[in-house]
Tab-separated table of C-alpha atoms in Angstrom:
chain	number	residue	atom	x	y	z
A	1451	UNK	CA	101.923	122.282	114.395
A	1452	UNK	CA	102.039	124.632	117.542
A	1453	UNK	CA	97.568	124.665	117.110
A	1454	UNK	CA	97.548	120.670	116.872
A	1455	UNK	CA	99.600	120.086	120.150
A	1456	UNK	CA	97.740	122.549	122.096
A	1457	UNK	CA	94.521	120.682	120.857
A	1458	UNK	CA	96.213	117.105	121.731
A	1459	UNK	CA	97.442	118.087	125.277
A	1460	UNK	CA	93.667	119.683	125.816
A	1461	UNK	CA	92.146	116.772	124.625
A	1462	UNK	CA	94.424	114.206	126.140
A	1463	UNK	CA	93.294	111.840	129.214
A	1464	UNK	CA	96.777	112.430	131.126
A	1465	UNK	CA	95.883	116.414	131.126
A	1466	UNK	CA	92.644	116.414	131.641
A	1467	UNK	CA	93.053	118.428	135.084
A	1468	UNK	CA	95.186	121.007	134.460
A	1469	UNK	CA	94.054	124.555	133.900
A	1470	UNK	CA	93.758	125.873	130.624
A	1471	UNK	CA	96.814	128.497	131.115
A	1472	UNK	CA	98.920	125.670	132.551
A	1473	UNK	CA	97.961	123.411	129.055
A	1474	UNK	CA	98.618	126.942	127.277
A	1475	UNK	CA	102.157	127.375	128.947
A	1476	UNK	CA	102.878	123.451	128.497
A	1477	UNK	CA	101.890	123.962	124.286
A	1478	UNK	CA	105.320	125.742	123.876
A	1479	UNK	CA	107.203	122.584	125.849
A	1480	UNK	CA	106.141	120.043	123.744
A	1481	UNK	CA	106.372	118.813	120.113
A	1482	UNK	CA	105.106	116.747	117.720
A	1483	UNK	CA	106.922	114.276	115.514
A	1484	UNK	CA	105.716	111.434	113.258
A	1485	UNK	CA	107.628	107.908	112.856
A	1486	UNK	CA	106.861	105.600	110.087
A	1487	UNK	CA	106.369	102.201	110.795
A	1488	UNK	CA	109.388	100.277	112.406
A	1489	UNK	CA	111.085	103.233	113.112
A	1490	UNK	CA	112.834	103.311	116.660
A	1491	UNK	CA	111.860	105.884	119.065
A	1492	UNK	CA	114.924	105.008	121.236
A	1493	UNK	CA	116.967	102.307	122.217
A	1494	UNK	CA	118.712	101.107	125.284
A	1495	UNK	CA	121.442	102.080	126.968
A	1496	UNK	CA	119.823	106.044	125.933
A	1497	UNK	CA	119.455	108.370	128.929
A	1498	UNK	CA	115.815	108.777	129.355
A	1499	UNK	CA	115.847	112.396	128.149
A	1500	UNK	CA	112.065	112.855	127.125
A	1501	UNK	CA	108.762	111.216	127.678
A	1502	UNK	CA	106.387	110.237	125.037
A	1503	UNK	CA	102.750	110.431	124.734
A	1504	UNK	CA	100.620	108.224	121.824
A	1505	UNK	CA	98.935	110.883	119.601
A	1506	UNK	CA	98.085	108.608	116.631
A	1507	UNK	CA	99.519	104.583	115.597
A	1508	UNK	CA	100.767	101.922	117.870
A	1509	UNK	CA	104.128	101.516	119.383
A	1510	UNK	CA	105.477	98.448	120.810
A	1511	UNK	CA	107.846	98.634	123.944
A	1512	UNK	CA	110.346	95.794	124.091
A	1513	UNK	CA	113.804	94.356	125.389
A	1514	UNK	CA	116.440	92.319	124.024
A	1515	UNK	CA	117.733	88.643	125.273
A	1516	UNK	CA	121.481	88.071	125.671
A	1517	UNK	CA	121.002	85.897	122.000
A	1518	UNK	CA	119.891	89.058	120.839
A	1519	UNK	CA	116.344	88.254	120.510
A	1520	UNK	CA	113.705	90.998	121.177
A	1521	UNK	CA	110.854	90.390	123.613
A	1522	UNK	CA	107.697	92.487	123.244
A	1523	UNK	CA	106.781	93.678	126.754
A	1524	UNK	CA	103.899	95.766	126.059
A	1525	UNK	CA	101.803	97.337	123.182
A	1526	UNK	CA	101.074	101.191	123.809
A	1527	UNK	CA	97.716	102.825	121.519
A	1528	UNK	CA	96.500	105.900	121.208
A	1529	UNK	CA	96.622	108.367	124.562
A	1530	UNK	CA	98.983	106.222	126.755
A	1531	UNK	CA	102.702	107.580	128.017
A	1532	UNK	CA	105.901	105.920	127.963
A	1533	UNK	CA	109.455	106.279	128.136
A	1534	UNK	CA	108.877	107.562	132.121
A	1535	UNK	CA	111.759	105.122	133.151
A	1536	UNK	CA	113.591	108.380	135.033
A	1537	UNK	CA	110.829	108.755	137.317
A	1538	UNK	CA	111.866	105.307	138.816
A	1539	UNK	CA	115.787	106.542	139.356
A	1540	UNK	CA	116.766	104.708	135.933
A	1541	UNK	CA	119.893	106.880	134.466
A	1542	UNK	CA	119.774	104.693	131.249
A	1543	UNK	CA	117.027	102.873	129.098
A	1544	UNK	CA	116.682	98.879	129.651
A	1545	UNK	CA	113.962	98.907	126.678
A	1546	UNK	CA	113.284	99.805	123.072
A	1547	UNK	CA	110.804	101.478	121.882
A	1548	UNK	CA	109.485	100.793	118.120
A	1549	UNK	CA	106.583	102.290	115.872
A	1550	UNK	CA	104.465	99.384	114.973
A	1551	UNK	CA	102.638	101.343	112.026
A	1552	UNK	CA	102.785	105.007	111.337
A	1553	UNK	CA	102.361	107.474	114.504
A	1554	UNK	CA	102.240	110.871	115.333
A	1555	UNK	CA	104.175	111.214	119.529
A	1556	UNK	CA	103.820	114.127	121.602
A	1557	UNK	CA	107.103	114.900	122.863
A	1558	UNK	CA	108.008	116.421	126.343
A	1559	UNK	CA	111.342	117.314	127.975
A	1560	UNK	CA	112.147	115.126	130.840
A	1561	UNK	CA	113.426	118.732	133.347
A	1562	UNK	CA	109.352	120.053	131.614
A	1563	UNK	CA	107.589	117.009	133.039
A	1564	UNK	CA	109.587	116.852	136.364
A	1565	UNK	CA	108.701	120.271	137.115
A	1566	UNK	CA	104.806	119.336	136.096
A	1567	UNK	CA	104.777	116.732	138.472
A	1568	UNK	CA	106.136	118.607	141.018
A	1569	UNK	CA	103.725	121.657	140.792
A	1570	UNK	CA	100.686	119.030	140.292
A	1571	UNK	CA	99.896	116.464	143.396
A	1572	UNK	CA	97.049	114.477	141.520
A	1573	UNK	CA	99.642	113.798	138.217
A	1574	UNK	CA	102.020	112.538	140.262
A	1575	UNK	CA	99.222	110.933	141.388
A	1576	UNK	CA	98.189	109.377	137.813
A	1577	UNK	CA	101.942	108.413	136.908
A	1578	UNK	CA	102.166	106.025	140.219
A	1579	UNK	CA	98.896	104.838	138.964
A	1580	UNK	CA	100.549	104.078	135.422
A	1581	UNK	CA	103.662	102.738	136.767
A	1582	UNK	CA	101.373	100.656	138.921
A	1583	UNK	CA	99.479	98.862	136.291
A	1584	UNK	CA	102.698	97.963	133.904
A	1585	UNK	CA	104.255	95.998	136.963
A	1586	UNK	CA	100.976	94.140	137.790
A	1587	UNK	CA	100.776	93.398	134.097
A	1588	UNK	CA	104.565	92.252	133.977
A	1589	UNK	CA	104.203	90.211	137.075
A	1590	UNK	CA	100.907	88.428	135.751
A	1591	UNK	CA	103.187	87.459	132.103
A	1592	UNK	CA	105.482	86.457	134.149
A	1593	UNK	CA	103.735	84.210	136.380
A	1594	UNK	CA	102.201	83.208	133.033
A	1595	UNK	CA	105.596	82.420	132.009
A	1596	UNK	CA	106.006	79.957	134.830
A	1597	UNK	CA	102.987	78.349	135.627
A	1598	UNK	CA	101.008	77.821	131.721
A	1599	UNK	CA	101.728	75.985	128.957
A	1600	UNK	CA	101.984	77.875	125.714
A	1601	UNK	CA	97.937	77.329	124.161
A	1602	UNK	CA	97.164	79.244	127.880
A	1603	UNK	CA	98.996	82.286	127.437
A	1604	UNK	CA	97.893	82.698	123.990
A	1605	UNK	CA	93.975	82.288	124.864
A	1606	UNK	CA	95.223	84.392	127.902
A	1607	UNK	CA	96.219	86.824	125.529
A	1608	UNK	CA	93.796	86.961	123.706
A	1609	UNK	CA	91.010	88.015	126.446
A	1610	UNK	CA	93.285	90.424	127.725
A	1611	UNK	CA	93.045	92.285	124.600
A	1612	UNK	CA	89.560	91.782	124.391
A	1613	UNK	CA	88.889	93.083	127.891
A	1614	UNK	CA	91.234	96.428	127.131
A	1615	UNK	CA	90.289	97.264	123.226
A	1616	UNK	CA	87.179	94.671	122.374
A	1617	UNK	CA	84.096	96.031	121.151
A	1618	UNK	CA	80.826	94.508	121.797
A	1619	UNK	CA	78.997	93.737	118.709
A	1620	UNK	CA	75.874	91.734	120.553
A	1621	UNK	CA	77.400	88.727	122.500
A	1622	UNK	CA	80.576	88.804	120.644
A	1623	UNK	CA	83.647	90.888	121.319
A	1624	UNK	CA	85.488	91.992	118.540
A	1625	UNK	CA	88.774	93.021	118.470
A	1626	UNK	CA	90.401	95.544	115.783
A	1627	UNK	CA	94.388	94.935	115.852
A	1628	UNK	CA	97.537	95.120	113.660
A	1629	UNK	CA	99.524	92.348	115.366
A	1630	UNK	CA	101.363	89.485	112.751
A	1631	UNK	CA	101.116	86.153	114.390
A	1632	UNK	CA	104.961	86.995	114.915
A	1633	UNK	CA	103.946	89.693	117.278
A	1634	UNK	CA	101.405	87.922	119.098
A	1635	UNK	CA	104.283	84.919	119.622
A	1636	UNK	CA	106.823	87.437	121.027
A	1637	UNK	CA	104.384	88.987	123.132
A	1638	UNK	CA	103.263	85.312	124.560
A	1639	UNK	CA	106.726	83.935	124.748
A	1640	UNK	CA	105.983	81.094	122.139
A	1641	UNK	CA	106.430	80.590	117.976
A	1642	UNK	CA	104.767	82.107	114.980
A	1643	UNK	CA	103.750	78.615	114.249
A	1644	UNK	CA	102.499	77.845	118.214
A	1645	UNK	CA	100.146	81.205	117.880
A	1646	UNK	CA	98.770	80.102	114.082
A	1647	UNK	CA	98.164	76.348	114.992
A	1648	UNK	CA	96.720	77.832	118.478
A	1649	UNK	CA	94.046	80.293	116.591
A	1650	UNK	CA	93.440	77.737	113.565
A	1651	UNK	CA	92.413	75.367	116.811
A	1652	UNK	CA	90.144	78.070	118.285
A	1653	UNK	CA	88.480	78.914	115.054
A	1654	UNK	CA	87.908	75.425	114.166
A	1655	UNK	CA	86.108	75.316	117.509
A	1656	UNK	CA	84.174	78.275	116.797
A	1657	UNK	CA	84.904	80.062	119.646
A	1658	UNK	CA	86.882	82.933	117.337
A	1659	UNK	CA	86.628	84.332	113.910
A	1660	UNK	CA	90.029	86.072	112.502
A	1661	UNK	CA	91.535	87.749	109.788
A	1662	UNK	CA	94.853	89.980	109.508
A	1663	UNK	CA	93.033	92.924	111.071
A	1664	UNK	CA	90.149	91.649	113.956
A	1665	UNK	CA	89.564	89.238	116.116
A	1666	UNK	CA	85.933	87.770	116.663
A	1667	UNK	CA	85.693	86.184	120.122
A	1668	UNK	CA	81.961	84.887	120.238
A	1669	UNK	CA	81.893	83.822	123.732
A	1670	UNK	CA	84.298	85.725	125.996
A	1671	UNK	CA	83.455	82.957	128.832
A	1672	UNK	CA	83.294	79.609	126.692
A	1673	UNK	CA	87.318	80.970	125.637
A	1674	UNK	CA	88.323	81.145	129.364
C-alpha cells in the first residue's frame, strides 16, 4: 500500500514539482482507500477534514434541492482533487461526494495539505488555478440554466465532454463515458426522457453515434 501511494503522488499531475524527499515525506501523510460504486465519500453538513485526489474510477460531486433532489455539479476522473472546500473558509460541506463506479482515492489530511501549501508558492498557485476553473464552469451551467432551452444544454454538454475527454479517431471525436441518460439529465438540469429523445434526435441526424459506453460525435462543428 505504502509503495503504491508513493508511486501515485510521484506520478500525479498536482505533484509534479515537488522534490523527491518532499513526495517521500508526504508518502507517510497520505492513504489509499477504495469505494465501490455508489458509495459516498462524504456528505454535507461534514467538516471538510481531508482532501481527495482521483487515483482510479469516477466520482461525481453533487448537492441536494430543498425537495430533496440531487443535482450533479461536476464529474471528477482520474488525477483531479476535490473536497478543497476549507481552502475557501467553508467550516462545513455544501456538497456530496459519490463513487460513480469503483475507485481507488488518495487521501490527505486537511492540517498535511495546509502546511504543503504553505511551504510551496507555485501549489498554492495550482489550487487557485483549480478553484478557478470550477467557478467559470459553474457560472457558464448556470448561465446555461438561464438563457437555453433544454436540447442546448444537452448538445452543450455534450461538446464539453468532447473537448475535455474526446479522442480523435480521424474527423470524429469519440468519447469513452459511464454516464446513464439519468446522469447526463441531472448534470443538464432536464429529464431522462429530454436527454434520450435529445440523442435519438442527434443520431437520427447523424451527427452522433452512441451506445451505453461512447459517444461518436462525427462533426464537432456541424453539432455546435
Amino acid at each position: 500500500m505504502e509503495k503504491n501511494a508513493l508511486w501515485y503522488l510521484q506520478n500525479f499531475d498536482f505533484f509534479k514539482d515537488l522534490t523527491d524527499e518532499t513526495i517521500k515525506e508526504l508518502k507517510d501523510k497520505t492513504t489509499l482507500k477504495d469505494y465501490k460504486k455508489n458509495d459516498f465519500i462524504y456528505f454535507p453538513q461534514e467538516q471538510p477534514n481531508q482532501i481527495f485526489f482521483v487515483k482510479r474510477g469516477k466520482v461525481k460531486i453533487g448537492s441536494y434541492s430543498d425537495n430533496g433532489k440531487d443535482i450533479i455539479k461536476t464529474i471528477l476522473d482520474h488525477g483531479e482533487v476535490f473536497g478543497e472546500q476549507f481552502i475557501l473558509g467553508e467550516e462545513v460541506r455544501n456538497d456530496f461526494a459519490q463513487a460513480m463506479e469503483d475507485c481507488c482515492l488518495l487521501i490527505m489530511e486537511r492540517g498535511d495539505f495546509e502546511k504543503l501549501l504553505n511551504n510551496n508558492n507555485f501549489l498554492s498557485l495550482r489550487v487557485t488555478q483549480i478553484l478557478g476553473e470550477r467557478l467559470r464552469k459553474l457560472e457558464k451551467k448556470f448561465e446555461s440554466l438561464i438563457f437555453k432551452d433544454a436540447r442546448s444544454r444537452i448538445v452543450d454538454f455534450i461538446i464539453e465532454l468532447a473537448e475535455e475527454t474526446g479522442k480523435q479517431v480521424g474527423y470524429e471525436t469519440l468519447i469513452m463515458h459511464s454516464l446513464t441518460h439519468h446522469d447526463i439529465a441531472r448534470l443538464t438540469a432536464t429529464s431522462r426522457q429530454t436527454v434520450t429523445t435529445v440523442l435519438n434526435d442527434l443520431r437520427e441526424k447523424n451527427l452522433i453515434y452512441f451506445d451505453r459506453r461512447r459517444i461518436l460525435v462525427r462533426d464537432l462543428e456541424k453539432l455546435a
